[in-house]
Amino acid sequence: KGPKKRKAKDARKPRQNIGTVYLQLLGTSVDANPSVVLVTDSQRFIFNVGEGLQRMCMEHKVRLSKLAGIFLTRISTDTFSGLPGMILTVADMGLTTLDLHGPRELRDLLQAAKFVKRDDMRINFHEVNNSWSYKAQCGIRITATKITHNKRRRPSSSTSAAQESSSAKRQKKPDMQPSAESSGAGATEMHVEAKENLGKPRDVEDMKEGGGGGNPGESDCLPPVFCYRGEVPATPGVFDAKKAKELGIIPGPAYGKLKLGQSVECKLKDGTTRMVQSSEVVAPGHPPAAFAIIDCPSSSYIPSLDVLLTPSSTTTTNEEQKEHVALKCVVHLAPASVTSRPSYVEWAKKLAPSARHFLVHGSCCGQQTVWRSSDLNLLKLRLLAPTLFPKPPVPAPAQGPELPPRDILEPGKHLGRFWLFPGKKLGWDDQQVPGRPDEKDVDNSFQKAGTSFAKVKERISAFLKDSKLPPESVAPTTDNRPSAAKMAIEEKQGKASTGGAAPNEGVQIEGALPTLNARSTGAPNVSLVQLAARFGGTSSSAGLEPPHLIFLGTGSAIPSKYRNVSAIYLGLGGHRGMLLDCGEGTYTQLVRAYGSGAQVDQVVGGLECVWISHMHADHHLGLLTIMHERQKLLTRGLHVDSPASPPRPLLIVGPRELCNWVATFRRLAGLHAPFIFIANDRLQEKTWMPSASAGWDPKLRGAIERLKDTLGVQALQTVSVKHCRDAWAVVVRHVSGLRIAYSGDCRPSEKFARLGRGAHVLIHEATFEEALQEEAVARKHSTAGEAMRGSRLMHAE
């Protein structure tokens, strides 16, 4: 699976000259995760790999074939979640060796991530500590300093000694324990109880600021964080042989001494002797320069930042000052709630009073244009069919009371560069910063394709007219959220990379989830109004809005600049819903669809279930971030339920290997959001809910039955399909009678067609076009034509 490999240059091949060196900022927006790239002529180094980084690198041509090392400041979803996908991507590009530097927990996570192992790529893990250092080929030296969370939590007066002792024991082992309920094959279901105190507001600062966040009573201190410092060495000036010849210096040992900066008494060609200064024949060299990457996820880490204060920021001797290389650029990864604190601002002044300080966290930078290609594509679609597509996000600076002083700590810009070498370029460069696409960009893109916007709009208007959409469905949308119009899509929608049609990211199919491809099945084209009356508002929960789908990602294998990887949001009323697959970047796509802040919080807090089709990375890597964001909401008491009640655990249904992966990350990253896991094979084919779960463990049965109460989901039925080990398709049955069939990745399946017979909506993958039939078979995917034939076999509407 994935693109064909091409030979990449070995980024570890020795190189003599430094060339050019700069830091590049990526993901400085509320709908992205920040990373920093250190760029030299021969190598690339990345600090933190959040979700979506490989997509940004592909769009903006960051040359990953030269990637030599990755440095993590800590283990968290916003620093690690993009790493598995990045490893797979660079391996497919032909990179054979990659160095990873980070906390010791990183090794355990890599061992648990069996789905990213590649036999033809060697990964070298280096544990970071205060004595660790790394030297790049061009001479750049990188060191690390550990900072710790010094704030101890005091047990409340009602906490008994026995409770404290029990808490200490829980700290030493994972808090995921198998239940007594097992399947016929002997596999064990896993569940995590909702902690009683997790739903109560506590230590809000830690969670609001983006720290890993432990559970009260389970740890006294949060994990350590590492900050990095890099130094670009000074380079001597270039020896001017022509000038030396003009002065009459005889070639020989004198040349070497002059190159080293020494003054030499030289015998000249005319027979005279004189003292020659090095500056006469050697051009001025470049002084050293240093940079720092500072991560402070919580205000409780601020006191320990003093360990980073260098000799230049304290009272020191002249000798110590000479040995120290002054910082020219400091990148702050901390959120606004940390960087706005006076203690942090004062510390930053002491650290590097003459350096440029850049903030890269979304809470400091606001909404920026990061996904420009996707925004341009969405703008085209919006102009062509305003009823179907939302507006692209509008750039806006960060707002709110918690903002640092911008004269000291300035917001960074996506793709902005800070040059470190050569010295004549030293400073900030924002020429690469992308602007928001406009209608002029749309016109230019159509002209490059040999047509015009006017001609395409005319064809789309004719299509919409032939679709016979009811009048109420064509009102333009005015906000940034997906349109609430009810739509009829006549062509089969599927997943595509090289062929078959696919719904574009952000499109929402609402109301009755109308009939798709009615002509191919011979079924009548049912009126949207009739379908809305048939399915809308009939859930057992009063006041629920009609079911709707949002395609958050339709890409195949790897994200592209236009499409994210697989994820579909099924909204089932009252900000409650479920996800069908959850590829990397799913949370980012939700932010782009609903907006940051309270809007997306309602959607994430209202998630009841995440269903994962199989263990390929492009279908599940976004799950960790979804759980992390839910944890922040739960800890602050902002979950959908009453803050006084314990939060409902998230139901995760997926391959059995997924449970071990989530449990490992949860333990090592301090992730404590409650969840319940059920393997796909427990719900296969004829298994209906909740009756079939009568003999299950009460917690598992309760999670299943709760789907009906909260979402109106009467049944989840799974069926194994041919793609990889433990791959599944699913049929979701709603109490209204609505049936949605989703294939995941697979070859055409008669079992799936039988299970979903008569489905109102079929979402079937169509990775390859018909001309690539052999490749589809070899890679165990479907073509667009096979998806259409599967629809007829299923008699899907």
Short mmCIF file of C-alpha atoms in Angstrom, two decimals, residues 236-237 239 249-266 275-282:
data_model
loop_
_atom_site.label_atom_id
_atom_site.label_comp_id
_atom_site.label_asym_id
_atom_site.label_seq_id
_atom_site.Cartn_x
_atom_site.Cartn_y
_atom_site.Cartn_z
CA PRO A 236 36.75 31.41 8.55
CA GLY A 237 36.93 33.80 5.66
CA PHE A 239 41.61 32.99 1.22
CA ILE A 249 53.70 36.29 -1.41
CA ILE A 250 55.46 33.09 -2.38
CA PRO A 251 53.10 30.06 -2.23
CA GLY A 252 53.93 27.65 0.55
CA PRO A 253 53.54 27.31 4.33
CA ALA A 254 52.73 31.03 4.61
CA TYR A 255 49.48 30.46 2.74
CA GLY A 256 48.28 27.96 5.33
CA LYS A 257 49.12 30.21 8.28
CA LEU A 258 47.39 33.20 6.70
CA LYS A 259 44.27 31.06 6.10
CA LEU A 260 44.23 30.26 9.82
CA GLY A 261 44.16 33.97 10.66
CA GLN A 262 47.79 34.31 11.68
CA SER A 263 50.07 37.21 10.80
CA VAL A 264 53.14 35.94 8.93
CA GLU A 265 56.48 37.48 8.08
CA CYS A 266 56.73 36.62 4.40
CA MET A 275 54.80 41.21 7.96
CA VAL A 276 51.54 40.29 6.19
CA GLN A 277 48.29 40.44 8.13
CA SER A 278 45.76 37.71 7.54
CA SER A 279 43.06 40.31 6.87
CA GLU A 280 44.99 41.45 3.79
CA VAL A 281 44.39 38.18 1.94
CA VAL A 282 41.45 36.58 3.77
#
